[in-house]
GROMACS .gro file of C-alpha atoms in nm:
model
  506
    1MET     CA    1  -3.867   1.018  21.242
    2ARG     CA    2  -3.807   0.745  21.005
    3GLU     CA    3  -3.484   0.906  20.883
    4VAL     CA    4  -3.368   0.930  21.252
    5VAL     CA    5  -3.469   0.600  21.378
    6ASP     CA    6  -3.288   0.401  21.124
    7VAL     CA    7  -3.168   0.028  21.139
    8SER     CA    8  -2.801   0.141  21.286
    9ILE     CA    9  -2.990   0.283  21.609
   10HIS     CA   10  -3.180  -0.041  21.631
   11ASN     CA   11  -2.884  -0.240  21.612
   12GLU     CA   12  -2.684  -0.053  21.871
   13ILE     CA   13  -2.999  -0.108  22.117
   14LEU     CA   14  -3.020  -0.499  22.018
   15ASN     CA   15  -2.630  -0.505  22.076
   16GLY     CA   16  -2.649  -0.340  22.402
   17LEU     CA   17  -2.933  -0.572  22.523
   18LEU     CA   18  -2.741  -0.876  22.422
   19SER     CA   19  -2.419  -0.740  22.595
   20ALA     CA   20  -2.565  -0.671  22.897
   21GLN     CA   21  -2.401  -0.766  23.231
   22PRO     CA   22  -2.430  -0.985  23.458
   23ARG     CA   23  -2.654  -1.173  23.195
   24PRO     CA   24  -2.781  -1.086  22.840
   25LEU     CA   25  -3.142  -0.964  22.808
   26VAL     CA   26  -3.229  -1.206  22.554
   27SER     CA   27  -3.602  -1.160  22.630
   28ASP     CA   28  -3.584  -0.792  22.573
   29ALA     CA   29  -3.378  -0.828  22.260
   30LEU     CA   30  -3.628  -1.049  22.114
   31HIS     CA   31  -3.923  -0.802  22.190
   32TRP     CA   32  -3.723  -0.506  22.062
   33TYR     CA   33  -3.670  -0.704  21.723
   34ASP     CA   34  -4.044  -0.720  21.714
   35VAL     CA   35  -4.086  -0.376  21.793
   36MET     CA   36  -3.823  -0.269  21.537
   37GLU     CA   37  -3.999  -0.459  21.248
   38ASN     CA   38  -4.375  -0.408  21.367
   39GLN     CA   39  -4.379  -0.060  21.527
   40TYR     CA   40  -4.112   0.142  21.353
   41LYS     CA   41  -4.137  -0.045  20.999
   42VAL     CA   42  -3.758  -0.113  21.002
   43SER     CA   43  -3.614  -0.424  20.812
   44PRO     CA   44  -3.330  -0.580  20.962
   45ASN     CA   45  -2.999  -0.623  20.784
   46SER     CA   46  -2.680  -0.846  20.806
   47ASN     CA   47  -2.578  -0.656  21.116
   48THR     CA   48  -2.897  -0.720  21.286
   49PHE     CA   49  -2.883  -1.086  21.231
   50ALA     CA   50  -2.518  -1.102  21.320
   51ILE     CA   51  -2.596  -0.939  21.663
   52LEU     CA   52  -2.896  -1.182  21.728
   53ILE     CA   53  -2.733  -1.492  21.617
   54SER     CA   54  -2.380  -1.406  21.829
   55GLY     CA   55  -2.604  -1.289  22.133
   56PHE     CA   56  -2.806  -1.620  22.151
   57VAL     CA   57  -2.469  -1.844  22.104
   58ASN     CA   58  -2.317  -1.655  22.382
   59SER     CA   59  -2.636  -1.731  22.577
   60ASP     CA   60  -2.634  -2.098  22.489
   61MET     CA   61  -2.941  -2.070  22.311
   62GLN     CA   62  -2.849  -2.247  21.995
   63ASN     CA   63  -3.171  -2.354  21.847
   64VAL     CA   64  -3.278  -1.976  21.854
   65ALA     CA   65  -2.946  -1.889  21.685
   66LEU     CA   66  -3.020  -2.119  21.418
   67ALA     CA   67  -3.378  -2.018  21.366
   68ILE     CA   68  -3.262  -1.671  21.340
   69MET     CA   69  -2.992  -1.800  21.103
   70GLN     CA   70  -3.278  -1.950  20.879
   71GLU     CA   71  -3.478  -1.625  20.898
   72MET     CA   72  -3.170  -1.449  20.759
   73LEU     CA   73  -3.158  -1.677  20.464
   74ARG     CA   74  -3.507  -1.631  20.384
   75SER     CA   75  -3.483  -1.243  20.401
   76GLY     CA   76  -3.230  -1.241  20.136
   77TYR     CA   77  -2.912  -1.212  20.325
   78SER     CA   78  -2.614  -1.451  20.313
   79ILE     CA   79  -2.412  -1.621  20.562
   80HIS     CA   80  -2.087  -1.443  20.388
   81GLY     CA   81  -2.252  -1.119  20.452
   82MET     CA   82  -2.298  -1.187  20.818
   83LEU     CA   83  -1.952  -1.282  20.852
   84LEU     CA   84  -1.855  -0.935  20.708
   85SER     CA   85  -2.051  -0.783  21.021
   86SER     CA   86  -1.822  -0.523  21.224
   87TYR     CA   87  -2.060  -0.639  21.522
   88LEU     CA   88  -1.879  -0.999  21.509
   89SER     CA   89  -1.536  -1.031  21.664
   90ASP     CA   90  -1.318  -1.330  21.577
   91GLU     CA   91  -1.417  -1.491  21.881
   92ALA     CA   92  -1.769  -1.458  21.819
   93ILE     CA   93  -1.713  -1.617  21.497
   94ARG     CA   94  -1.526  -1.928  21.646
   95LYS     CA   95  -1.818  -1.950  21.882
   96ILE     CA   96  -2.081  -1.977  21.620
   97GLU     CA   97  -1.844  -2.211  21.405
   98GLY     CA   98  -1.816  -2.433  21.713
   99MET     CA   99  -2.204  -2.431  21.757
  100ALA     CA  100  -2.206  -2.527  21.390
  101GLN     CA  101  -1.965  -2.807  21.433
  102GLU     CA  102  -2.177  -2.950  21.750
  103VAL     CA  103  -2.478  -2.959  21.543
  104VAL     CA  104  -2.303  -3.160  21.238
  105SER     CA  105  -2.156  -3.391  21.529
  106ARG     CA  106  -2.489  -3.453  21.676
  107ASP     CA  107  -2.620  -3.523  21.305
  108GLY     CA  108  -2.968  -3.405  21.419
  109GLU     CA  109  -3.187  -3.121  21.311
  110ASN     CA  110  -3.027  -2.836  21.132
  111VAL     CA  111  -2.733  -3.016  20.979
  112GLU     CA  112  -2.772  -2.883  20.667
  113LEU     CA  113  -2.772  -2.530  20.781
  114ALA     CA  114  -2.485  -2.611  20.997
  115THR     CA  115  -2.279  -2.765  20.705
  116MET     CA  116  -2.351  -2.443  20.492
  117LEU     CA  117  -2.224  -2.233  20.762
  118LEU     CA  118  -1.886  -2.406  20.812
  119SER     CA  119  -1.837  -2.431  20.445
  120GLU     CA  120  -1.882  -2.048  20.417
  121VAL     CA  121  -1.613  -2.001  20.707
  122LYS     CA  122  -1.366  -2.237  20.571
  123LYS     CA  123  -1.402  -2.060  20.222
  124ALA     CA  124  -1.370  -1.719  20.391
  125GLU     CA  125  -1.077  -1.840  20.576
  126ASP     CA  126  -0.918  -1.987  20.273
  127ASN     CA  127  -0.982  -1.647  20.088
  128ILE     CA  128  -0.812  -1.441  20.365
  129SER     CA  129  -0.493  -1.681  20.365
  130ALA     CA  130  -0.464  -1.614  19.979
  131LEU     CA  131  -0.531  -1.247  19.999
  132THR     CA  132  -0.256  -1.210  20.266
  133ALA     CA  133  -0.007  -1.440  20.083
  134GLU     CA  134  -0.086  -1.239  19.753
  135ALA     CA  135  -0.047  -0.903  19.905
  136SER     CA  136   0.280  -1.007  20.051
  137ALA     CA  137   0.388  -1.142  19.739
  138ASN     CA  138   0.323  -0.822  19.551
  139LEU     CA  139   0.469  -0.600  19.788
  140SER     CA  140   0.780  -0.818  19.754
  141ASP     CA  141   0.794  -0.800  19.400
  142SER     CA  142   0.762  -0.408  19.399
  143GLN     CA  143   0.999  -0.361  19.674
  144PRO     CA  144   1.258  -0.522  19.897
  145PRO     CA  145   1.111  -0.713  20.207
  146VAL     CA  146   1.037  -0.458  20.514
  147THR     CA  147   1.313  -0.568  20.735
  148ILE     CA  148   1.544  -0.397  20.987
  149ASP     CA  149   1.811  -0.420  20.751
  150THR     CA  150   1.636  -0.279  20.483
  151LEU     CA  151   1.497   0.001  20.680
  152LYS     CA  152   1.809   0.136  20.819
  153PRO     CA  153   2.019   0.360  20.615
  154ASP     CA  154   2.330   0.253  20.442
  155THR     CA  155   2.552   0.497  20.605
  156ALA     CA  156   2.852   0.384  20.358
  157ALA     CA  157   2.638   0.470  20.050
  158GLN     CA  158   2.507   0.777  20.169
  159PRO     CA  159   2.685   1.122  20.126
  160GLU     CA  160   2.755   1.318  20.438
  161ARG     CA  161   2.428   1.495  20.548
  162LYS     CA  162   2.472   1.870  20.607
  163HIS     CA  163   2.335   2.007  20.958
  164LEU     CA  164   2.009   2.175  20.894
  165GLU     CA  165   2.017   2.556  20.997
  166SER     CA  166   1.633   2.579  20.988
  167THR     CA  167   1.495   2.740  21.345
  168ASN     CA  168   1.190   2.532  21.293
  169VAL     CA  169   1.210   2.154  21.220
  170ALA     CA  170   0.934   2.056  21.440
  171GLY     CA  171   0.790   1.860  21.135
  172ILE     CA  172   1.087   1.687  21.070
  173LYS     CA  173   1.143   1.581  21.446
  174GLN     CA  174   0.756   1.445  21.433
  175LEU     CA  175   0.809   1.242  21.156
  176GLN     CA  176   1.124   1.093  21.314
  177ALA     CA  177   0.951   1.032  21.621
  178THR     CA  178   0.641   0.843  21.419
  179LEU     CA  179   0.863   0.641  21.191
  180GLU     CA  180   1.099   0.532  21.455
  181SER     CA  181   0.884   0.226  21.501
  182LEU     CA  182   0.983   0.103  21.142
  183TYR     CA  183   1.339   0.074  21.232
  184GLN     CA  184   1.237  -0.127  21.525
  185SER     CA  185   0.997  -0.359  21.393
  186GLU     CA  186   1.004  -0.695  21.186
  187LEU     CA  187   0.655  -0.641  21.095
  188GLN     CA  188   0.594  -0.614  20.712
  189GLY     CA  189   0.343  -0.457  20.470
  190TYR     CA  190  -0.023  -0.467  20.592
  191ASN     CA  191   0.056  -0.539  20.959
  192LEU     CA  192   0.296  -0.288  20.988
  193GLN     CA  193   0.048  -0.012  20.829
  194ILE     CA  194  -0.219  -0.136  21.102
  195ARG     CA  195   0.060  -0.096  21.372
  196LEU     CA  196   0.120   0.249  21.280
  197GLU     CA  197  -0.250   0.343  21.258
  198ASN     CA  198  -0.345   0.222  21.573
  199ASP     CA  199  -0.054   0.273  21.804
  200THR     CA  200   0.010   0.657  21.779
  201TYR     CA  201  -0.099   0.725  22.137
  202ASP     CA  202  -0.052   0.394  22.292
  203ALA     CA  203   0.309   0.418  22.187
  204ALA     CA  204   0.358   0.775  22.377
  205LEU     CA  205   0.212   0.637  22.664
  206ALA     CA  206   0.457   0.378  22.682
  207ARG     CA  207   0.727   0.643  22.611
  208TYR     CA  208   0.604   0.830  22.885
  209ARG     CA  209   0.609   0.560  23.133
  210GLU     CA  210   0.956   0.446  23.010
  211ILE     CA  211   1.088   0.782  23.088
  212ASN     CA  212   0.948   0.813  23.436
  213ALA     CA  213   1.113   0.488  23.519
  214LYS     CA  214   1.439   0.610  23.390
  215ARG     CA  215   1.401   0.954  23.583
  216ASN     CA  216   1.625   0.878  23.870
  217ASP     CA  217   1.903   0.699  23.699
  218PRO     CA  218   2.142   0.929  23.543
  219LEU     CA  219   2.307   0.703  23.295
  220LEU     CA  220   1.968   0.560  23.154
  221SER     CA  221   1.836   0.926  23.124
  222ALA     CA  222   2.125   1.098  22.990
  223ASN     CA  223   1.976   1.073  22.618
  224ILE     CA  224   1.630   1.200  22.705
  225SER     CA  225   1.572   1.554  22.652
  226ALA     CA  226   1.463   1.771  22.913
  227LEU     CA  227   1.101   1.869  22.737
  228LYS     CA  228   1.033   1.487  22.737
  229LYS     CA  229   1.134   1.441  23.092
  230LEU     CA  230   0.929   1.719  23.199
  231SER     CA  231   0.611   1.645  22.979
  232ALA     CA  232   0.638   1.287  23.145
  233SER     CA  233   0.639   1.393  23.473
  234TRP     CA  234   0.292   1.561  23.421
  235LEU     CA  235   0.139   1.225  23.319
  236PRO     CA  236   0.068   1.064  23.657
  237LYS     CA  237  -0.069   1.371  23.824
  238LEU     CA  238  -0.278   1.438  23.547
  239GLU     CA  239  -0.398   1.082  23.509
  240ALA     CA  240  -0.496   1.099  23.886
  241LEU     CA  241  -0.682   1.380  23.830
  242ILE     CA  242  -0.888   1.244  23.549
  243GLU     CA  243  -0.956   0.918  23.731
  244GLU     CA  244  -1.100   1.122  24.021
  245GLU     CA  245  -1.325   1.289  23.792
  246GLN     CA  246  -1.432   0.975  23.601
  247GLN     CA  247  -1.521   0.799  23.968
  248ARG     CA  248  -1.739   1.125  24.032
  249CYS     CA  249  -1.906   1.070  23.697
  250GLN     CA  250  -1.964   0.720  23.753
  251ALA     CA  251  -2.131   0.807  24.103
  252THR     CA  252  -2.350   1.057  23.946
  253GLN     CA  253  -2.467   0.823  23.693
  254ALA     CA  254  -2.580   0.603  23.959
  255GLU     CA  255  -2.760   0.888  24.134
  256THR     CA  256  -2.938   1.179  23.962
  257GLY     CA  257  -2.807   1.494  24.165
  258ASP     CA  258  -2.555   1.656  23.959
  259HIS     CA  259  -2.711   1.733  23.617
  260LEU     CA  260  -2.406   1.909  23.464
  261ARG     CA  261  -2.155   1.624  23.534
  262GLY     CA  262  -2.430   1.385  23.416
  263ARG     CA  263  -2.443   1.541  23.059
  264TYR     CA  264  -2.071   1.503  22.986
  265GLY     CA  265  -1.996   1.215  23.237
  266ARG     CA  266  -2.098   0.915  23.010
  267PHE     CA  267  -1.868   1.039  22.744
  268PHE     CA  268  -1.569   1.129  22.994
  269THR     CA  269  -1.567   0.792  23.123
  270GLN     CA  270  -1.532   0.592  22.773
  271LEU     CA  271  -1.152   0.648  22.758
  272SER     CA  272  -0.907   0.524  23.016
  273PRO     CA  273  -0.733   0.803  23.255
  274SER     CA  274  -0.393   0.708  23.089
  275LYS     CA  275  -0.511   0.756  22.738
  276MET     CA  276  -0.691   1.079  22.804
  277ALA     CA  277  -0.388   1.215  22.982
  278THR     CA  278  -0.155   1.120  22.707
  279VAL     CA  279  -0.368   1.289  22.417
  280THR     CA  280  -0.419   1.608  22.637
  281ILE     CA  281  -0.046   1.662  22.684
  282LEU     CA  282   0.047   1.560  22.331
  283GLU     CA  283  -0.243   1.771  22.168
  284THR     CA  284  -0.166   2.081  22.403
  285LEU     CA  285   0.230   2.028  22.313
  286ARG     CA  286   0.156   1.974  21.971
  287LEU     CA  287  -0.046   2.344  21.938
  288ASN     CA  288   0.216   2.537  22.139
  289VAL     CA  289   0.518   2.395  21.928
  290VAL     CA  290   0.391   2.348  21.591
  291SER     CA  291   0.129   2.600  21.498
  292ASN     CA  292   0.172   2.848  21.773
  293GLY     CA  293  -0.185   2.763  21.876
  294ASN     CA  294  -0.318   2.770  21.505
  295ALA     CA  295  -0.345   3.133  21.525
  296GLY     CA  296  -0.372   3.329  21.207
  297PRO     CA  297  -0.090   3.610  21.106
  298THR     CA  298  -0.313   3.878  21.239
  299GLU     CA  299  -0.395   3.684  21.574
  300ARG     CA  300  -0.061   3.605  21.633
  301GLN     CA  301   0.088   3.961  21.561
  302GLU     CA  302  -0.187   4.088  21.822
  303LEU     CA  303  -0.035   3.799  22.075
  304LEU     CA  304   0.312   3.956  21.985
  305ASN     CA  305   0.183   4.295  22.073
  306GLN     CA  306   0.027   4.179  22.388
  307LYS     CA  307   0.384   4.065  22.480
  308LYS     CA  308   0.238   3.689  22.505
  309PRO     CA  309   0.470   3.484  22.247
  310GLY     CA  310   0.374   3.126  22.224
  311GLY     CA  311   0.047   3.139  22.363
  312ILE     CA  312  -0.251   2.949  22.287
  313PHE     CA  313  -0.629   3.091  22.249
  314ALA     CA  314  -0.819   2.911  22.512
  315ILE     CA  315  -1.109   2.833  22.279
  316LYS     CA  316  -0.855   2.683  22.006
  317LEU     CA  317  -0.741   2.457  22.316
  318ILE     CA  318  -1.039   2.359  22.446
  319SER     CA  319  -1.190   2.269  22.064
  320THR     CA  320  -0.863   2.080  21.977
  321LEU     CA  321  -0.868   1.838  22.311
  322SER     CA  322  -1.229   1.789  22.290
  323LYS     CA  323  -1.230   1.675  21.900
  324ALA     CA  324  -0.893   1.446  21.977
  325ILE     CA  325  -1.081   1.276  22.265
  326HIS     CA  326  -1.404   1.212  22.076
  327ASN     CA  327  -1.195   1.084  21.781
  328GLU     CA  328  -1.031   0.837  22.004
  329ILE     CA  329  -1.327   0.721  22.139
  330ARG     CA  330  -1.453   0.659  21.793
  331PHE     CA  331  -1.129   0.476  21.715
  332GLU     CA  332  -1.145   0.254  22.000
  333GLN     CA  333  -1.485   0.148  21.900
  334MET     CA  334  -1.366   0.077  21.557
  335LYS     CA  335  -1.083  -0.137  21.688
  336LYS     CA  336  -1.342  -0.360  21.884
  337ARG     CA  337  -1.578  -0.365  21.575
  338THR     CA  338  -1.353  -0.592  21.304
  339ASN     CA  339  -1.275  -0.932  21.256
  340ARG     CA  340  -1.042  -1.125  21.009
  341HIS     CA  341  -1.337  -1.171  20.747
  342VAL     CA  342  -1.388  -0.771  20.736
  343PHE     CA  343  -0.995  -0.718  20.715
  344GLY     CA  344  -0.966  -0.980  20.436
  345ASN     CA  345  -1.271  -0.813  20.245
  346ARG     CA  346  -1.049  -0.480  20.278
  347LEU     CA  347  -0.765  -0.677  20.110
  348SER     CA  348  -0.998  -0.789  19.835
  349LEU     CA  349  -1.116  -0.445  19.750
  350ALA     CA  350  -0.760  -0.328  19.754
  351ARG     CA  351  -0.661  -0.585  19.500
  352LEU     CA  352  -0.927  -0.483  19.283
  353ALA     CA  353  -0.817  -0.130  19.320
  354THR     CA  354  -0.463  -0.207  19.238
  355SER     CA  355  -0.566  -0.402  18.927
  356GLY     CA  356  -0.756  -0.145  18.767
  357LYS     CA  357  -1.081  -0.305  18.754
  358LEU     CA  358  -1.261  -0.049  19.003
  359PHE     CA  359  -1.197   0.202  18.703
  360ASN     CA  360  -1.487   0.021  18.547
  361MET     CA  361  -1.792   0.220  18.671
  362ALA     CA  362  -2.027  -0.060  18.648
  363VAL     CA  363  -1.783  -0.281  18.871
  364ARG     CA  364  -1.734   0.012  19.107
  365ARG     CA  365  -2.113   0.088  19.133
  366ALA     CA  366  -2.170  -0.268  19.212
  367LYS     CA  367  -1.910  -0.277  19.484
  368MET     CA  368  -2.057   0.054  19.630
  369ARG     CA  369  -2.403  -0.105  19.651
  370GLU     CA  370  -2.261  -0.374  19.817
  371TYR     CA  371  -2.091  -0.182  20.067
  372ARG     CA  372  -2.396   0.004  20.145
  373GLU     CA  373  -2.598  -0.328  20.198
  374GLN     CA  374  -2.326  -0.444  20.473
  375ASN     CA  375  -2.407  -0.103  20.675
  376ASN     CA  376  -2.126  -0.125  20.871
  377ASP     CA  377  -2.113   0.243  20.987
  378LEU     CA  378  -2.029   0.291  21.337
  379PHE     CA  379  -2.293   0.475  21.540
  380LEU     CA  380  -2.141   0.726  21.762
  381ASP     CA  381  -2.326   0.973  21.987
  382GLU     CA  382  -2.248   1.320  21.839
  383TRP     CA  383  -2.130   1.556  22.083
  384THR     CA  384  -2.327   1.912  22.165
  385LEU     CA  385  -2.125   2.205  22.148
  386ASP     CA  386  -2.194   2.238  22.543
  387THR     CA  387  -2.057   1.873  22.589
  388GLN     CA  388  -1.749   1.974  22.373
  389VAL     CA  389  -1.672   2.270  22.580
  390GLN     CA  390  -1.730   2.079  22.931
  391ILE     CA  391  -1.513   1.812  22.834
  392GLY     CA  392  -1.237   2.051  22.685
  393SER     CA  393  -1.224   2.302  22.961
  394LEU     CA  394  -1.219   2.036  23.222
  395LEU     CA  395  -0.900   1.883  23.061
  396VAL     CA  396  -0.756   2.223  23.007
  397SER     CA  397  -0.812   2.280  23.392
  398MET     CA  398  -0.635   1.962  23.500
  399LEU     CA  399  -0.345   2.019  23.282
  400LEU     CA  400  -0.315   2.347  23.431
  401GLU     CA  401  -0.324   2.195  23.771
  402ALA     CA  402  -0.083   1.890  23.686
  403ALA     CA  403   0.157   2.052  23.460
  404ARG     CA  404   0.479   2.219  23.662
  405ILE     CA  405   0.795   2.334  23.558
  406PRO     CA  406   1.105   2.380  23.790
  407GLU     CA  407   1.188   2.773  23.823
  408HIS     CA  408   1.534   2.875  23.902
  409HIS     CA  409   1.650   3.193  24.084
  410LEU     CA  410   1.963   3.363  24.129
  411ASP     CA  411   2.068   3.076  24.398
  412PRO     CA  412   2.142   2.785  24.167
  413ASP     CA  413   2.044   2.547  24.468
  414SER     CA  414   1.715   2.696  24.517
  415GLU     CA  415   1.430   2.535  24.287
  416ARG     CA  416   1.071   2.542  24.334
  417LEU     CA  417   0.777   2.411  24.090
  418VAL     CA  418   0.540   2.662  23.921
  419PRO     CA  419   0.275   2.620  23.687
  420ALA     CA  420   0.385   2.543  23.345
  421PHE     CA  421   0.093   2.723  23.170
  422LYS     CA  422  -0.111   3.004  23.291
  423HIS     CA  423  -0.465   3.108  23.183
  424GLU     CA  424  -0.474   3.482  23.121
  425ILE     CA  425  -0.755   3.730  22.979
  426GLU     CA  426  -0.647   3.963  22.744
  427PHE     CA  427  -0.843   4.265  22.528
  428ILE     CA  428  -0.765   4.198  22.136
  429LYS     CA  429  -0.942   4.426  21.941
  430GLY     CA  430  -1.172   4.518  22.214
  431ARG     CA  431  -1.274   4.173  22.229
  432ARG     CA  432  -1.196   3.972  22.584
  433VAL     CA  433  -1.003   3.671  22.514
  434GLY     CA  434  -0.865   3.380  22.718
  435ILE     CA  435  -0.504   3.283  22.635
  436VAL     CA  436  -0.325   2.950  22.766
  437ALA     CA  437   0.058   3.075  22.786
  438PRO     CA  438   0.356   2.863  22.844
  439HIS     CA  439   0.592   2.943  23.112
  440ALA     CA  440   0.927   3.131  22.984
  441GLN     CA  441   1.129   2.819  23.063
  442LEU     CA  442   0.911   2.605  22.878
  443ARG     CA  443   0.922   2.829  22.573
  444GLU     CA  444   1.305   2.804  22.582
  445LEU     CA  445   1.279   2.424  22.591
  446PHE     CA  446   1.057   2.424  22.278
  447LYS     CA  447   1.333   2.617  22.095
  448ASP     CA  448   1.582   2.313  22.184
  449ASP     CA  449   1.336   2.029  22.162
  450ALA     CA  450   1.089   2.101  21.905
  451PHE     CA  451   0.825   1.817  21.975
  452VAL     CA  452   0.767   1.544  22.234
  453GLY     CA  453   0.547   1.317  22.039
  454GLY     CA  454   0.458   1.200  21.696
  455VAL     CA  455   0.296   1.262  21.383
  456HIS     CA  456  -0.058   1.061  21.393
  457ALA     CA  457  -0.063   0.813  21.110
  458ARG     CA  458  -0.349   0.970  20.927
  459HIS     CA  459  -0.135   1.246  20.858
  460LEU     CA  460   0.124   1.022  20.657
  461PRO     CA  461   0.144   0.865  20.341
  462MET     CA  462   0.065   0.473  20.337
  463LEU     CA  463   0.297   0.179  20.333
  464VAL     CA  464   0.070  -0.032  20.100
  465PRO     CA  465  -0.212   0.037  19.847
  466PRO     CA  466  -0.502   0.218  20.018
  467ARG     CA  467  -0.868   0.116  20.026
  468PRO     CA  468  -1.063   0.236  19.731
  469TRP     CA  469  -1.338   0.476  19.815
  470LEU     CA  470  -1.669   0.329  19.794
  471SER     CA  471  -1.858   0.546  20.033
  472TYR     CA  472  -1.829   0.881  20.163
  473ASN     CA  473  -1.666   0.734  20.454
  474ALA     CA  474  -1.485   0.420  20.374
  475GLY     CA  475  -1.175   0.409  20.204
  476GLY     CA  476  -0.786   0.512  20.235
  477TYR     CA  477  -0.648   0.372  20.575
  478LEU     CA  478  -0.723   0.023  20.662
  479THR     CA  479  -0.856   0.055  21.013
  480ARG     CA  480  -0.969   0.411  21.046
  481ASP     CA  481  -1.282   0.538  20.861
  482GLU     CA  482  -1.285   0.909  20.771
  483PRO     CA  483  -1.474   1.141  20.558
  484CYS     CA  484  -1.310   1.164  20.197
  485MET     CA  485  -1.339   1.543  20.231
  486ARG     CA  486  -1.241   1.763  20.500
  487LEU     CA  487  -1.572   1.910  20.676
  488LYS     CA  488  -1.641   2.227  20.839
  489SER     CA  489  -1.856   2.224  21.178
  490GLY     CA  490  -2.203   2.161  21.140
  491THR     CA  491  -2.414   1.868  20.963
  492GLU     CA  492  -2.509   2.014  20.607
  493GLN     CA  493  -2.193   1.936  20.459
  494MET     CA  494  -2.187   1.570  20.612
  495ARG     CA  495  -2.560   1.537  20.480
  496LEU     CA  496  -2.490   1.655  20.144
  497LEU     CA  497  -2.187   1.405  20.113
  498LYS     CA  498  -2.390   1.109  20.248
  499GLN     CA  499  -2.640   1.196  19.988
  500ALA     CA  500  -2.406   1.212  19.688
  501SER     CA  501  -2.254   0.871  19.805
  502ASN     CA  502  -2.576   0.697  19.830
  503GLU     CA  503  -2.678   0.826  19.493
  504ASP     CA  504  -2.334   0.694  19.348
  505ARG     CA  505  -2.236   1.048  19.270
  506LEU     CA  506  -1.907   1.079  19.475
   0.00000   0.00000   0.00000
């Protein structure tokens, strides 16, 4: 039980109590803090103290916050380590800094502690400014500044490009769509990398809404492909269906009637309807266009034998959608769990990596131990197989209802909307298999316009030096923590990888 009930779970409970609405449950938080140490025998870490100090400052209990800070120092944790907690936002740090300034101005009790806090904050801010300036200077020395002019191709200096005769250019179109922001942005270096990592689905949602706004204007919509117009038209209906289901889930949580909806409801309501609808459309189109449902050669040939070209195995689509939603929930939580000091520390590690100092194993092990002591791992509920199937199936059924395509008959003026996808049952090698098949006219659109979205940033090279791998799930991209190896379903590989990381054997 001790291995399961670790400090990360207690930190989540404390954070929930001190973030409760309409008012923080400060008494319950203090009680749980005592239970954590005395009953569960779990020692607090820097994240625990950061949660408590920030919570009591927000509740205007400055004296309690200062007492907790003194206890933190006695326990061997530093103010610098507290500032690196992912539970502290920039706003929370500003409030803590304001509390310290108020104590210093009163010249009363705890002035020495408040002065130490202000000194650490100023030192960290100066370090961030220096690191950012150095990173920009290093990028400028190694390559020209990232501006609109340098990113646009010099058509005069380039030879004439030959037309690609390939019948499958989905990858090229994905890359062009994703990197389009580079040509339209004046961001440089690390800021540009962060934009690419965070805005994949947000940018797609903005494009869909812009397309819908231009739909009735022939001039504005002249350069928009038919597939983009069609997929954008699915968004409002799918968004409405998801919103209705989220309202039903919230009502179920307030009551106790629908046990099935109660099991997946708390996960289904963690993303906005617009984000869930965008993820559903993009991932479904990606499976259809790019990989033909990720079916293997034998399975794909079986589909062709059954005269179902372009079909997706339903279980593959369900699994893909549920994983995409789960990952997006995790990324949304990660974006909330950061501050300037955390990012500055990541820049500092990247500087060590590029200087070659981390090739010294003693230095690397010291940094790895320091990272583990910070223990900023994000605690996220694992979805059971039932939850994955329920959420994925729900999104697939909603897409089947919302996605429509105009079907033309012999009379060119006669047009009616029919389902863009159909769920069918086929027998393949004696097995009963569900298939989500696109409409014939939709398959024709795939040939003309290979893809409607962009490649996620985690599938692309980085624009700046990556973070060094100091833990099994911390390294590479600046804002997203991913395991350092591809894992199969199940927990055994993750357990072994984490054990190797804790033993400095990565």
